[in-house]
């Protein structure tokens, strides 16, 4: 589509989703102006390694950017880093920056992401109480970790466990505080929670379940974490990983519908024509969730960016991608395909003792999701099964002699 | 850009050949992967959706036969991913994110397949 001479596309947010939208607009043949606006000072970079190889010091920091600076020039993508959008004029088709500058658009893509949920207990503002989302925050944690002997991690989700694995591997004393009775409670079956807990404990990580932090204390910086069960842990570093909240205030101020994120339809378009929302901030209809969902993942951001880019380039199609996620902890790679919430049957394929197995989740006999530990082949096949809606039974999933790949190919 | 390291690095030459024959020779720092070298130099044909986590099988390459013996062997995870690439697997198929560059690999030549997804 020829967009020359027009106002073009403005992308609000330069994370993985915003970057991908700009990238895919060009690969889809969109030729008009593209402006990518982000409030961090850095060119768009990958977030997953921040709690994995980058945090562990196993990655060249220069490999963090999604593309080199030269890419944007060559692709005629205008980068506006360190800038914030203050307002959207939905009728006037323009955004207004904090500086007062007004940028007109034909299409606006809101990729504003999410921000960390903050701890609000007494002492939460002490130095040494850290959060992880940006690279600057990751570097701050690295520096604290270097000098710390004891680390308390609040939240037993992906971020908390990835941080726990890195800190434990570096010889730190680590305690993970989790409000529920097992790790990753909202995303995986108990069999996987138990397996990951055992692995962490074998490497020295301790857990405080059914507990919350009630107060953090320290003089110049954090020294102690007090828990609701009356226990107390000394720590030179506290990392808080208790979830995120979507950045939707800009959309709300513009009169766009918001709820658990910015409300969009199956084309990821808001109630205002030509204004879209993608990634962590998008509250969208998702058939794998059986309703409206807001999904925080690289896959969701990337695939939604591609979908909207195709629409803007004239190839309109609804969003319909299988959700997938991954986490790396010690020598374990956990890969998740589909959304397992609401399952009524769990089938294990392989032996947990072998440290390579998959868990299949069913509801009323229908496959919902597959979580794989060190079995990437199962994961890739699961994505194919789920996207095509291929029916397999629990008995087949649990039978090591049953060939999933053949089923995926022959039953579609 | 304050934190991205600026110190000079030792590099090796890597040549990326696209399926339609376009050739690009670039310098890539030792210890970086063939995937990272492609991304940093805007090489088309390597998608690297997961950023090198051996998650997505979208950085599939065919390695020049002369270098096959000098590569780290295929690990279990990579082996499984190679069974699920978009373009057909060949005897010289590898995932670029798993190929860490060493000085011995100077002059490495890889060909990207017609499709990754």
Coordinates of C-alpha atoms in Angstrom, one line a residue:
Chain A
X1 CA 0.0 0.0 0.0
X2 CA 1.4 3.4 -0.9
X3 CA 1.3 5.7 2.1
X4 CA 3.5 8.4 0.8
X5 CA 2.4 12.0 1.4
X6 CA 0.1 10.9 4.3
X7 CA 0.4 11.3 8.0
X8 CA 1.4 7.7 8.4
X9 CA 1.5 5.4 11.4
X10 CA 2.4 6.5 14.9
X11 CA 3.3 3.7 17.3
X12 CA 3.0 4.5 21.0
X13 CA 5.5 2.3 22.9
X14 CA 8.9 1.0 21.7
X15 CA 9.0 -2.4 23.4
X16 CA 8.9 -5.7 21.6
X17 CA 5.3 -5.1 20.2
X18 CA 5.9 -1.6 19.0
X19 CA 9.2 -2.6 17.4
X20 CA 7.5 -5.5 15.6
X21 CA 4.6 -3.4 14.4
X22 CA 7.1 -1.0 12.7
X23 CA 9.1 -3.9 11.3
X24 CA 6.0 -5.8 10.0
X25 CA 4.5 -2.6 8.4
X26 CA 7.6 -2.5 6.2
X27 CA 7.7 -6.2 5.4
X28 CA 3.9 -6.0 4.6
X29 CA 4.8 -3.3 2.1
X30 CA 3.5 -0.2 3.9
X31 CA 5.4 2.7 2.5
X32 CA 4.2 5.7 4.5
X33 CA 5.9 7.5 7.5
X34 CA 6.3 5.4 10.6
X35 CA 7.1 7.0 14.0
X36 CA 8.0 4.8 16.9
X37 CA 7.8 6.6 20.3
X38 CA 9.2 5.2 23.5
X39 CA 9.8 6.7 27.0
X40 CA 13.0 4.7 27.7
X41 CA 16.2 6.3 26.5
X42 CA 17.4 3.1 24.7
X43 CA 16.6 1.9 21.2
X44 CA 14.1 -1.0 21.3
X45 CA 15.6 -4.1 23.0
X46 CA 14.6 -7.6 24.1
X47 CA 13.2 -8.0 27.6
X48 CA 13.2 -11.8 28.1
X49 CA 17.0 -12.0 28.6
X50 CA 16.9 -9.4 31.3
X51 CA 15.8 -12.1 33.8
X52 CA 17.8 -14.9 32.0
X53 CA 21.2 -14.8 30.2
X54 CA 21.7 -11.0 30.5
X55 CA 21.1 -11.0 34.2
X56 CA 23.4 -14.0 34.6
X57 CA 26.1 -12.1 32.7
X58 CA 26.1 -14.7 30.0
X59 CA 25.1 -12.4 27.1
X60 CA 26.9 -9.7 25.3
X61 CA 24.9 -6.5 26.2
X62 CA 25.4 -5.4 22.6
X63 CA 23.1 -8.2 21.5
X64 CA 20.2 -6.8 23.6
X65 CA 18.8 -4.4 20.9
X66 CA 16.2 -6.0 18.7
X67 CA 17.9 -4.4 15.7
X68 CA 20.9 -2.0 15.3
X69 CA 20.3 1.7 15.0
X70 CA 21.1 1.6 11.3
X71 CA 18.1 -0.6 10.8
X72 CA 15.7 2.2 11.5
X73 CA 17.4 4.6 9.2
X74 CA 17.5 2.1 6.4
X75 CA 13.8 1.3 6.9
X76 CA 12.7 4.9 7.3
X77 CA 11.4 4.4 10.8
X78 CA 11.6 7.5 12.9
X79 CA 12.7 6.7 16.4
X80 CA 11.6 9.1 19.2
X81 CA 13.3 7.7 22.3
X82 CA 12.9 9.2 25.7
X83 CA 9.6 10.8 24.8
X84 CA 6.1 10.4 26.2
X85 CA 2.7 10.9 24.6
X86 CA 0.5 13.0 26.8
X87 CA -2.8 12.9 24.8
X88 CA -4.5 11.4 21.9
X89 CA -6.8 13.6 19.8
X90 CA -9.1 10.9 18.5
X91 CA -11.2 13.2 16.3
X92 CA -8.2 15.3 15.3
X93 CA -6.1 12.2 14.4
X94 CA -3.0 13.3 16.3
X95 CA -1.0 12.6 19.4
X96 CA 0.5 15.3 21.6
X97 CA 3.9 14.8 23.2
X98 CA 4.9 16.0 26.6
X99 CA 6.9 18.7 24.8
X100 CA 3.7 20.0 23.3
X101 CA 4.6 18.8 19.9
X102 CA 1.7 17.5 17.9
X103 CA 2.1 14.5 15.6
X104 CA -0.7 13.7 13.1
X105 CA -1.5 10.1 12.2
X106 CA -3.6 8.0 9.8
X107 CA -3.3 5.0 12.1
X108 CA -2.2 4.8 15.8
X109 CA -0.9 1.7 17.4
X110 CA -1.0 1.7 21.2
X111 CA 1.8 -0.6 22.4
X112 CA 2.1 1.0 25.8
X113 CA 2.8 -2.3 27.6
X114 CA 2.5 -2.7 31.3
X115 CA 4.3 -1.6 34.5
X116 CA 5.2 -3.6 37.6
X117 CA 2.7 -3.8 40.4
X118 CA 4.3 -2.0 43.3
X119 CA 4.7 -3.3 46.8
X120 CA 2.9 -0.9 49.2
X121 CA 4.0 -2.3 52.7
X122 CA 6.1 -0.1 55.1
X123 CA 9.7 0.1 53.9
X124 CA 8.8 -0.7 50.3
X125 CA 10.7 2.5 49.2
X126 CA 14.0 1.5 50.8
X127 CA 17.0 1.3 48.6
X128 CA 17.7 -2.3 47.7
X129 CA 14.0 -3.1 47.0
X130 CA 14.1 -3.7 43.3
X131 CA 11.8 -4.4 40.4
X132 CA 12.6 -5.8 37.0
X133 CA 11.2 -4.7 33.7
X134 CA 13.7 -2.3 32.0
X135 CA 17.3 -2.8 31.2
X136 CA 18.2 0.0 33.6
X137 CA 16.4 -1.9 36.4
X138 CA 18.2 -5.1 35.4
X139 CA 21.6 -3.4 35.7
X140 CA 20.6 -2.0 39.1
X141 CA 19.7 -5.5 40.3
X142 CA 23.0 -6.9 38.9
X143 CA 25.0 -4.3 40.8
X144 CA 23.1 -5.0 44.1
X145 CA 23.4 -8.8 43.6
X146 CA 27.1 -8.5 43.2
X147 CA 27.4 -7.2 46.8
X148 CA 24.5 -9.2 48.3
X149 CA 24.8 -12.4 50.3
X150 CA 21.1 -12.9 51.0
X151 CA 18.3 -12.3 48.6
X152 CA 14.5 -12.3 49.3
X153 CA 12.3 -12.6 46.2
X154 CA 8.7 -11.6 46.5
X155 CA 6.5 -13.6 44.1
X156 CA 7.0 -17.2 42.9
X157 CA 6.1 -16.5 39.3
X158 CA 8.3 -16.5 36.2
X159 CA 10.4 -13.4 37.1
X160 CA 10.8 -14.4 40.7
X161 CA 11.9 -18.0 39.9
X162 CA 14.2 -16.9 37.1
X163 CA 15.9 -14.4 39.5
X164 CA 16.0 -17.1 42.2
X165 CA 17.7 -19.5 39.9
X166 CA 20.4 -16.9 38.9
X167 CA 21.0 -15.8 42.4
X168 CA 21.3 -19.3 43.7
X169 CA 23.6 -20.3 40.9
X170 CA 25.8 -17.4 42.0
X171 CA 26.0 -18.8 45.5
X172 CA 23.5 -16.4 47.2
X173 CA 21.1 -17.5 49.9
X174 CA 17.7 -17.1 48.4
X175 CA 14.2 -17.1 49.9
X176 CA 11.1 -16.9 47.6
X177 CA 7.9 -15.6 49.2
X178 CA 4.8 -16.7 47.5
X179 CA 1.2 -15.8 48.5
X180 CA -0.2 -19.1 47.3
X181 CA 0.7 -22.7 48.1
X182 CA 2.9 -23.5 45.1
X183 CA 5.2 -21.9 42.5
X184 CA 3.7 -20.5 39.3
X185 CA 0.2 -21.2 40.6
X186 CA -1.7 -19.3 38.0
X187 CA 0.0 -20.8 35.0
X188 CA 1.0 -24.5 35.5
X189 CA -0.4 -27.7 37.0
X190 CA 0.6 -28.8 40.5
X191 CA 2.9 -31.5 39.0
X192 CA 5.0 -28.9 37.3
X193 CA 5.0 -26.6 40.4
X194 CA 6.2 -29.5 42.5
X195 CA 9.0 -30.4 40.0
X196 CA 10.3 -26.8 39.8
X197 CA 10.1 -26.4 43.6
X198 CA 12.2 -29.5 44.0
X199 CA 14.7 -28.4 41.5
X200 CA 15.1 -25.0 43.2
X201 CA 15.3 -26.6 46.7
X202 CA 18.0 -29.0 45.5
X203 CA 20.1 -25.9 44.5
X204 CA 19.5 -24.3 47.9
X205 CA 16.5 -22.0 47.3
X206 CA 14.1 -21.8 50.2
X207 CA 10.4 -21.1 49.9
X208 CA 7.8 -19.4 52.2
X209 CA 4.4 -20.3 50.8
X210 CA 1.0 -18.9 51.8
X211 CA 2.9 -15.9 53.1
X212 CA 3.1 -12.2 52.2
X213 CA 5.6 -9.6 53.1
X214 CA 4.2 -7.2 55.8
X215 CA 7.1 -4.9 56.3
X216 CA 10.7 -4.3 55.1
X217 CA 13.2 -2.8 57.5
X218 CA 16.6 -1.3 57.2
X219 CA 18.7 1.8 58.0
X220 CA 20.4 3.0 54.8
X221 CA 19.0 0.2 52.7
X222 CA 16.9 -2.9 53.1
X223 CA 18.1 -5.4 55.7
X224 CA 15.1 -7.5 56.8
X225 CA 11.8 -8.8 55.3
X226 CA 9.1 -9.5 57.8
X227 CA 6.4 -12.0 56.7
X228 CA 2.7 -12.5 57.6
X229 CA 3.5 -15.8 59.2
X230 CA 5.7 -14.0 61.7
X231 CA 9.0 -15.1 60.2
X232 CA 11.8 -12.7 59.3
X233 CA 14.6 -13.0 56.7
X234 CA 17.7 -10.9 56.4
X235 CA 18.4 -9.6 52.9
X236 CA 20.7 -7.1 51.2
X237 CA 18.5 -7.3 48.1
X238 CA 14.8 -7.7 47.7
X239 CA 13.4 -8.3 44.2
X240 CA 9.6 -7.8 43.8
X241 CA 7.9 -9.8 41.0
X242 CA 4.2 -9.6 41.9
X243 CA 2.7 -9.0 38.5
X244 CA 2.0 -6.0 36.3
X245 CA -0.7 -3.6 35.5
X246 CA -1.5 -2.5 31.9
X247 CA -0.6 1.1 30.8
X248 CA -4.0 2.2 29.7
X249 CA -4.3 5.7 31.2
X250 CA -3.5 7.4 27.9
X251 CA -6.3 5.5 26.2
X252 CA -8.7 6.1 29.0
X253 CA -8.1 9.9 28.9
X254 CA -8.8 9.8 25.2
X255 CA -12.2 8.2 25.9
X256 CA -11.3 4.8 24.7
X257 CA -12.9 1.8 26.5
X258 CA -10.6 0.2 29.1
X259 CA -11.1 -2.6 31.5
X260 CA -8.4 -5.2 32.1
X261 CA -6.4 -3.3 29.5
X262 CA -7.4 -1.4 26.4
X263 CA -10.5 -3.0 24.9
X264 CA -10.1 -4.0 21.3
X265 CA -12.1 -6.2 18.9
X266 CA -10.9 -9.2 17.0
X267 CA -9.0 -7.0 14.6
X268 CA -7.3 -5.4 17.7
X269 CA -9.0 -2.1 16.9
X270 CA -10.4 0.1 19.6
X271 CA -13.8 1.8 19.4
X272 CA -12.0 4.6 17.5
X273 CA -11.4 3.5 13.9
X274 CA -7.7 3.4 13.0
X275 CA -6.6 3.2 16.6
X276 CA -5.3 -0.2 17.6
X277 CA -3.9 -1.7 20.8
X278 CA -1.4 -4.6 20.9
X279 CA 0.7 -6.6 23.3
X280 CA 0.6 -6.4 27.1
X281 CA -1.9 -3.6 27.2
X282 CA -4.5 -5.1 24.8
X283 CA -7.6 -6.6 26.2
X284 CA -8.8 -8.7 23.3
X285 CA -11.1 -11.5 22.3
X286 CA -9.1 -14.7 22.4
X287 CA -10.5 -18.1 21.4
X288 CA -7.9 -19.9 23.5
X289 CA -9.1 -18.0 26.5
X290 CA -12.7 -18.5 25.7
X291 CA -13.4 -14.8 26.0
X292 CA -11.6 -11.5 26.5
X293 CA -7.9 -11.8 27.6
X294 CA -4.9 -9.7 28.2
X295 CA -1.7 -11.8 27.7
X296 CA 1.8 -10.8 28.7
X297 CA 4.2 -12.5 26.4
X298 CA 6.6 -12.0 23.5
X299 CA 4.4 -14.2 21.3
X300 CA 1.3 -12.2 22.0
X301 CA 3.1 -8.9 21.3
X302 CA 4.8 -10.1 18.2
X303 CA 1.8 -11.8 16.6
X304 CA -0.6 -9.0 17.4
X305 CA 1.9 -6.5 15.9
X306 CA 2.0 -8.6 12.7
X307 CA -1.8 -8.7 12.6
X308 CA -2.3 -5.0 12.9
X309 CA 0.5 -4.3 10.4
X310 CA -1.2 -6.5 7.9
X311 CA -4.5 -4.7 8.5
X312 CA -3.0 -1.3 8.0
X313 CA -1.2 -2.6 4.9
X314 CA -4.6 -3.6 3.5
X315 CA -4.6 -7.3 4.4
X316 CA -7.2 -7.3 7.2
X317 CA -7.6 -10.5 9.2
X318 CA -8.7 -11.2 12.7
X319 CA -6.2 -12.1 15.4
X320 CA -6.1 -15.8 16.0
X321 CA -2.7 -17.0 17.2
X322 CA -1.9 -19.8 19.7
X323 CA -0.5 -18.3 23.0
X324 CA 3.0 -19.6 23.9
X325 CA 5.4 -18.7 26.6
X326 CA 8.7 -19.9 28.0
X327 CA 10.9 -19.7 31.1
X328 CA 14.5 -20.8 31.7
X329 CA 15.5 -21.8 35.2
X330 CA 18.7 -23.6 35.9
X331 CA 19.0 -26.3 33.3
X332 CA 15.2 -26.4 32.7
X333 CA 13.4 -24.9 29.8
X334 CA 9.7 -24.8 30.4
X335 CA 7.6 -24.1 27.3
X336 CA 3.9 -23.5 27.4
X337 CA 1.5 -23.7 24.5
X338 CA -2.2 -22.7 24.8
X339 CA -3.9 -21.5 27.9
X340 CA -4.6 -24.2 30.6
X341 CA -7.0 -22.3 32.9
X342 CA -10.2 -24.3 33.5
X343 CA -8.6 -27.7 32.9
X344 CA -10.3 -30.8 34.3
X345 CA -7.8 -33.5 33.2
X346 CA -4.0 -33.5 33.3
X347 CA -2.0 -36.2 31.4
X348 CA 1.8 -36.5 31.8
X349 CA 3.8 -37.7 28.8
X350 CA 7.3 -38.9 29.8
X351 CA 8.7 -39.3 33.3
X352 CA 9.3 -36.3 35.6
X353 CA 12.4 -38.2 36.9
X354 CA 14.0 -38.0 33.5
X355 CA 13.7 -34.2 33.7
X356 CA 12.1 -34.3 30.2
X357 CA 8.3 -34.5 30.2
X358 CA 5.2 -32.7 29.0
X359 CA 1.9 -32.1 30.6
X360 CA -1.3 -32.1 28.5
X361 CA -4.3 -30.2 29.8
X362 CA -7.8 -31.1 28.8
X363 CA -11.3 -29.7 29.5
X364 CA -14.2 -32.0 28.7
X365 CA -11.9 -34.1 26.6
X366 CA -10.7 -31.1 24.5
X367 CA -7.0 -30.2 24.5
X368 CA -6.4 -26.8 26.1
X369 CA -2.7 -26.5 26.5
X370 CA 0.6 -28.4 26.7
X371 CA 3.5 -27.5 29.0
X372 CA 6.8 -29.1 28.1
X373 CA 10.0 -29.4 30.2
X374 CA 13.1 -29.9 28.1
X375 CA 11.0 -31.3 25.3
X376 CA 10.9 -28.6 22.6
X377 CA 9.7 -31.0 20.0
X378 CA 6.5 -31.6 22.0
X379 CA 6.0 -27.9 22.4
X380 CA 6.3 -27.2 18.7
X381 CA 3.8 -30.0 17.8
X382 CA 1.5 -28.8 20.5
X383 CA 1.3 -25.4 18.9
X384 CA 0.3 -27.1 15.6
X385 CA -2.3 -29.2 17.3
X386 CA -3.8 -26.2 19.1
X387 CA -3.9 -23.8 16.1
X388 CA -5.6 -26.4 13.9
X389 CA -7.9 -27.7 16.7
X390 CA -6.7 -31.3 16.2
X391 CA -8.4 -33.7 18.6
X392 CA -6.3 -36.1 20.6
X393 CA -7.3 -38.1 23.6
X394 CA -5.7 -38.1 27.0
X395 CA -4.8 -41.8 26.5
X396 CA -3.0 -40.9 23.2
X397 CA -1.1 -38.0 24.9
X398 CA 0.1 -40.2 27.7
X399 CA 1.2 -43.1 25.4
X400 CA 4.9 -42.7 24.6
X401 CA 4.4 -44.8 21.5
X402 CA 1.8 -42.4 20.0
X403 CA 3.4 -40.1 17.5
X404 CA 2.2 -36.6 18.0
X405 CA 3.9 -35.2 14.9
X406 CA 2.1 -37.6 12.7
X407 CA -1.2 -36.9 14.4
X408 CA -0.7 -33.1 13.9
X409 CA 0.1 -33.7 10.2
X410 CA -2.6 -36.3 9.4
X411 CA -5.6 -35.0 11.4
X412 CA -5.6 -31.5 10.0
Chain B
X1 CA 22.7 3.8 25.1
X2 CA 24.8 4.2 28.2
X3 CA 25.1 0.6 29.2
X4 CA 25.7 -1.1 25.8
X5 CA 29.4 -1.9 25.8
X6 CA 31.5 0.1 23.5
X7 CA 34.9 -1.7 23.9
X8 CA 36.4 -3.0 20.7
X9 CA 36.0 -6.7 20.2
X10 CA 37.8 -9.4 18.3
X11 CA 35.7 -10.4 15.3
X12 CA 35.5 -13.2 12.7
X13 CA 34.2 -13.0 9.2
X14 CA 30.8 -14.7 8.5
X15 CA 29.2 -14.9 5.1
X16 CA 25.4 -15.2 4.9
X17 CA 24.0 -16.4 1.6
X18 CA 20.3 -16.0 1.0
X19 CA 18.3 -18.7 -0.7
X20 CA 18.2 -16.6 -3.9
X21 CA 22.0 -16.2 -3.9
X22 CA 22.5 -12.8 -2.4
X23 CA 25.8 -12.8 -0.4
X24 CA 26.7 -10.6 2.6
X25 CA 30.1 -10.9 4.4
X26 CA 30.1 -9.3 7.8
X27 CA 32.4 -9.1 10.9
X28 CA 30.8 -10.6 14.0
X29 CA 32.4 -10.6 17.5
X30 CA 33.8 -13.9 18.7
X31 CA 31.5 -15.4 21.3
X32 CA 28.4 -14.0 19.6
X33 CA 26.1 -16.4 17.8
X34 CA 25.5 -16.7 14.1
X35 CA 22.0 -15.5 14.8
X36 CA 23.2 -12.4 16.7
X37 CA 25.5 -11.6 13.8
X38 CA 22.6 -11.8 11.4
X39 CA 20.3 -9.6 13.5
X40 CA 23.1 -7.0 14.1
X41 CA 23.8 -6.7 10.4
X42 CA 20.2 -6.7 9.2
X43 CA 20.5 -10.0 7.4
X44 CA 17.1 -11.0 6.0
X45 CA 16.2 -14.7 6.2
X46 CA 16.8 -15.2 9.9
X47 CA 13.7 -14.3 12.0
X48 CA 15.0 -15.2 15.5
X49 CA 11.6 -14.6 17.0
X50 CA 12.6 -15.7 20.5
X51 CA 15.9 -13.9 20.5
X52 CA 18.1 -16.9 20.8
X53 CA 16.4 -19.0 23.4
X54 CA 16.1 -22.1 21.2
X55 CA 12.3 -21.7 21.3
X56 CA 11.1 -21.0 17.8
X57 CA 13.2 -22.7 15.1
X58 CA 13.1 -19.5 13.0
X59 CA 16.9 -19.1 12.7
X60 CA 17.4 -22.3 10.7
X61 CA 20.6 -22.2 8.5
X62 CA 22.4 -24.6 6.2
X63 CA 26.1 -24.6 7.2
X64 CA 28.9 -24.8 4.6
X65 CA 30.2 -28.4 4.6
X66 CA 33.8 -27.3 5.2
X67 CA 32.8 -26.0 8.7
X68 CA 30.4 -28.7 9.8
X69 CA 33.1 -30.6 11.7
X70 CA 34.3 -27.5 13.7
X71 CA 30.9 -26.8 15.2
X72 CA 29.7 -27.8 18.7
X73 CA 27.6 -30.9 18.3
X74 CA 23.9 -30.6 18.2
X75 CA 22.4 -30.7 21.7
X76 CA 19.2 -32.5 22.5
X77 CA 16.9 -29.4 22.5
X78 CA 18.3 -28.2 19.1
X79 CA 17.9 -31.7 17.7
X80 CA 14.2 -31.6 18.6
X81 CA 13.8 -28.1 17.2
X82 CA 15.5 -29.1 13.9
X83 CA 12.7 -31.7 13.5
X84 CA 10.2 -28.8 13.3
X85 CA 11.8 -26.2 11.0
X86 CA 9.6 -24.6 8.3
X87 CA 12.1 -25.4 5.5
X88 CA 13.3 -29.0 5.1
X89 CA 16.0 -30.2 7.4
X90 CA 19.2 -31.3 5.7
X91 CA 22.4 -33.0 6.9
X92 CA 24.0 -29.5 7.4
X93 CA 21.0 -27.9 9.1
X94 CA 21.6 -26.0 12.3
X95 CA 19.9 -23.3 14.4
X96 CA 22.0 -20.1 14.1
X97 CA 21.2 -19.2 17.8
X98 CA 23.1 -22.3 18.9
X99 CA 26.2 -21.6 16.9
X100 CA 28.7 -19.6 19.0
X101 CA 31.5 -18.1 17.0
X102 CA 35.1 -19.0 17.8
X103 CA 38.3 -17.8 16.1
X104 CA 38.5 -21.2 14.3
X105 CA 35.2 -20.4 12.6
X106 CA 36.6 -17.3 10.8
X107 CA 35.2 -17.4 7.2
X108 CA 32.1 -19.4 8.2
X109 CA 29.5 -19.5 5.4
X110 CA 25.8 -20.2 6.0
X111 CA 22.8 -20.2 3.7
X112 CA 19.4 -19.2 4.9
X113 CA 16.4 -21.2 3.7
X114 CA 13.5 -19.7 1.7
X115 CA 11.2 -19.6 4.7
X116 CA 11.4 -19.7 8.5
X117 CA 7.7 -19.8 9.4

